[in-house]
Tab-separated table of C-alpha atoms in Angstrom:
chain	number	residue	atom	x	y	z
A	14	MET	CA	-0.059	-0.093	0.046
A	15	LYS	CA	3.023	2.306	0.774
A	16	ASN	CA	4.441	1.604	-2.604
A	17	LEU	CA	1.109	2.594	-4.291
A	18	PHE	CA	0.790	5.767	-2.464
A	19	LEU	CA	4.463	6.593	-3.269
A	20	PHE	CA	3.822	5.601	-6.847
A	21	LEU	CA	0.608	7.766	-7.317
A	22	SER	CA	2.276	10.674	-5.471
A	23	LEU	CA	5.191	10.756	-7.839
A	24	LEU	CA	2.784	10.396	-10.984
A	25	ALA	CA	0.877	13.298	-9.709
A	26	ILE	CA	3.964	15.469	-9.238
A	27	THR	CA	5.290	14.394	-12.783
A	28	VAL	CA	1.937	15.137	-14.453
A	29	SER	CA	1.377	18.527	-12.591
A	30	LYS	CA	5.045	19.558	-13.628
A	31	ALA	CA	4.293	18.598	-17.249
A	32	GLN	CA	1.126	20.627	-17.423
A	33	ALA	CA	2.511	23.793	-15.847
A	34	PRO	CA	1.212	27.002	-17.511
A	35	LEU	CA	4.380	27.262	-19.727
A	36	GLU	CA	7.384	25.330	-18.859
A	37	LYS	CA	10.915	26.632	-18.806
A	38	GLN	CA	12.344	27.192	-22.209
A	39	LYS	CA	8.897	26.373	-23.961
A	40	ILE	CA	6.906	28.611	-26.320
A	41	GLN	CA	3.295	29.398	-26.810
A	42	LEU	CA	1.539	31.289	-29.496
A	43	ASN	CA	-1.508	33.505	-28.782
A	44	ALA	CA	-3.808	34.971	-31.210
A	45	GLY	CA	-7.330	36.608	-30.960
A	46	PHE	CA	-9.409	39.865	-30.701
A	47	GLY	CA	-9.205	42.744	-28.232
A	48	SER	CA	-11.807	45.335	-26.989
A	49	SER	CA	-10.959	48.836	-26.485
A	50	GLY	CA	-12.659	52.394	-26.681
A	51	TRP	CA	-10.979	52.854	-30.140
A	52	GLY	CA	-12.344	49.654	-31.948
A	53	THR	CA	-11.584	45.976	-32.022
A	54	PRO	CA	-7.873	45.120	-32.534
A	55	ILE	CA	-6.726	41.747	-33.716
A	56	TYR	CA	-3.399	40.401	-32.158
A	57	ILE	CA	-0.863	37.751	-32.369
A	58	GLY	CA	2.021	37.007	-30.055
A	59	LEU	CA	4.265	34.598	-28.310
A	60	ASP	CA	5.271	33.902	-24.671
A	61	TYR	CA	8.567	32.091	-23.558
A	62	GLY	CA	8.995	30.465	-20.362
A	63	ILE	CA	11.988	31.979	-18.260
A	64	THR	CA	10.819	29.707	-15.184
A	65	ASP	CA	7.752	27.540	-14.510
A	66	ASN	CA	6.342	30.722	-13.094
A	67	ILE	CA	7.655	33.651	-15.119
A	68	THR	CA	7.226	34.264	-18.873
A	69	ILE	CA	8.246	37.017	-21.261
A	70	GLY	CA	6.627	37.816	-24.568
A	71	ALA	CA	6.092	39.930	-27.630
A	72	GLU	CA	2.843	40.752	-29.328
A	73	ALA	CA	1.695	42.647	-32.413
A	74	SER	CA	-1.812	44.272	-32.854
A	75	TYR	CA	-3.637	45.841	-35.711
A	76	GLN	CA	-6.970	47.851	-35.678
A	77	SER	CA	-8.684	50.183	-38.179
A	78	TYR	CA	-11.876	52.065	-38.042
A	79	LYS	CA	-13.661	54.805	-39.969
A	80	ILE	CA	-15.912	57.552	-38.654
A	81	TYR	CA	-17.480	59.499	-41.507
A	82	ASP	CA	-14.462	60.546	-43.589
A	83	ILE	CA	-11.836	60.048	-40.792
A	84	LYS	CA	-9.908	56.819	-40.844
A	85	SER	CA	-7.906	55.807	-37.645
A	86	THR	CA	-5.397	52.931	-37.924
A	87	ILE	CA	-3.347	51.588	-34.927
A	88	LEU	CA	-0.421	49.426	-35.284
A	89	GLY	CA	0.921	48.270	-31.830
A	90	LEU	CA	3.993	46.361	-30.785
A	91	GLN	CA	4.712	45.282	-27.288
A	92	VAL	CA	6.922	43.061	-24.924
A	93	ASN	CA	5.619	41.743	-21.683
A	94	ALA	CA	6.537	39.775	-18.613
A	95	ASN	CA	4.029	37.949	-16.517
A	96	TYR	CA	4.124	35.991	-13.230
A	97	HIS	CA	1.888	32.815	-13.173
A	98	PHE	CA	0.270	32.090	-9.981
A	99	ASN	CA	-0.505	28.253	-10.436
A	100	LYS	CA	2.018	26.979	-7.933
A	101	VAL	CA	1.686	29.719	-5.472
A	102	LEU	CA	-2.129	29.362	-5.433
A	103	ASN	CA	-2.327	25.730	-5.912
A	104	ILE	CA	-4.555	26.183	-8.967
A	105	GLN	CA	-5.587	23.259	-11.158
A	106	ASN	CA	-3.312	22.344	-14.140
A	107	LYS	CA	-6.312	23.277	-16.716
A	108	TRP	CA	-6.048	26.861	-15.591
A	109	ASP	CA	-3.227	29.437	-15.844
A	110	CYS	CA	-3.887	32.481	-13.992
A	111	TYR	CA	-1.125	35.472	-14.396
A	112	ALA	CA	-0.394	39.110	-14.102
A	113	GLY	CA	2.305	41.279	-15.376
A	114	LEU	CA	3.465	44.534	-17.070
A	115	SER	CA	4.097	45.377	-20.717
A	116	VAL	CA	5.865	48.115	-22.466
A	117	ASN	CA	4.070	49.211	-25.767
A	118	TYR	CA	4.675	51.139	-28.939
A	119	TYR	CA	1.939	52.257	-31.047
A	120	ASN	CA	1.855	53.731	-34.435
A	121	TRP	CA	-1.654	55.666	-34.426
A	122	THR	CA	-2.620	57.383	-37.747
A	123	ILE	CA	-5.592	59.513	-38.237
A	124	LYS	CA	-6.473	60.521	-41.771
A	125	ASP	CA	-9.246	62.983	-42.829
A	126	ALA	CA	-10.335	62.197	-46.368
A	127	ASP	CA	-12.221	65.617	-46.800
A	128	THR	CA	-9.046	67.716	-45.936
A	129	ASN	CA	-6.407	65.173	-47.005
A	130	THR	CA	-4.675	65.775	-43.685
A	131	SER	CA	-3.157	63.139	-41.441
A	132	PHE	CA	-2.234	63.148	-37.774
A	133	VAL	CA	0.181	60.838	-35.943
A	134	ASP	CA	0.024	60.248	-32.104
A	135	ASP	CA	2.961	62.139	-30.605
A	136	LYS	CA	3.062	59.811	-27.466
A	137	PRO	CA	3.721	56.400	-29.078
A	138	PHE	CA	5.075	54.725	-26.005
A	139	GLY	CA	3.361	53.376	-22.831
A	140	VAL	CA	3.599	51.070	-19.876
A	141	ALA	CA	0.575	48.780	-19.157
A	142	GLY	CA	-0.390	46.231	-16.630
A	143	GLN	CA	-2.493	43.160	-17.292
A	144	VAL	CA	-4.210	40.377	-15.492
A	145	GLY	CA	-5.321	37.219	-17.404
A	146	GLY	CA	-6.045	33.525	-17.370
A	147	ARG	CA	-6.261	30.554	-19.778
A	148	TYR	CA	-8.222	27.319	-19.664
A	149	PHE	CA	-6.468	24.387	-21.281
A	150	PHE	CA	-8.862	21.974	-23.221
A	151	ASN	CA	-5.712	19.663	-23.555
A	152	GLN	CA	-1.815	19.991	-22.963
A	153	LYS	CA	-1.559	22.208	-26.391
A	154	ILE	CA	-4.700	24.268	-26.693
A	155	ALA	CA	-6.276	26.865	-24.606
A	156	VAL	CA	-8.767	29.798	-24.556
A	157	ASN	CA	-7.372	32.941	-22.953
A	158	PHE	CA	-8.794	36.048	-21.493
A	159	GLU	CA	-6.937	39.110	-20.497
A	160	LEU	CA	-7.836	42.548	-18.958
A	161	GLY	CA	-5.547	45.416	-19.146
A	162	GLY	CA	-4.843	49.146	-19.129
A	163	GLY	CA	-2.582	51.744	-20.742
A	164	ASN	CA	-2.613	50.549	-24.340
A	165	ALA	CA	-4.765	50.177	-27.478
A	166	THR	CA	-6.311	46.823	-26.274
A	167	SER	CA	-7.061	48.373	-22.846
A	168	GLY	CA	-10.660	46.840	-22.476
A	169	GLY	CA	-9.299	43.186	-22.903
A	170	LYS	CA	-8.590	40.371	-25.076
A	171	ILE	CA	-9.849	37.002	-25.862
A	172	GLY	CA	-8.147	34.413	-27.847
A	173	ILE	CA	-6.512	31.007	-28.496
A	174	THR	CA	-3.163	29.742	-27.145
A	175	TYR	CA	-1.131	27.145	-28.670
A	176	LYS	CA	1.838	25.461	-26.882
A	177	LEU	CA	4.553	24.523	-29.337
């Protein structure tokens, strides 16, 4: 009975380690849609596991909308760092809960077709905070949700994550 308990304990530790949010030196891809006061951006990005609890990442986003004859286009680039709380809070392996900071660059152009004039945002850099989570359907695919502030996807994001 002791051997069975020891075997099951080691198996549980091994399985939980293999299903960490993102293991050290692993990559995951993210893609989806955002929500903001300026439209609906689409985004694509990746995260890299520095440790089992810390990731760094990069992301690109694009959104464009038109009101009357004024067209607004926003192209965003960001780098981020997140801390994943699964081990600290003893969260189930199917979930990934995280929070972090990002540094953003946005090229925001507004063009008025009537006057043929353009305006480019003169403050393209920003720092933002985010909090989010993922639910893994299996060891590779998850749905992700994120809320943040201070960038063009300030309202939040929803998308898909794929672990490589």
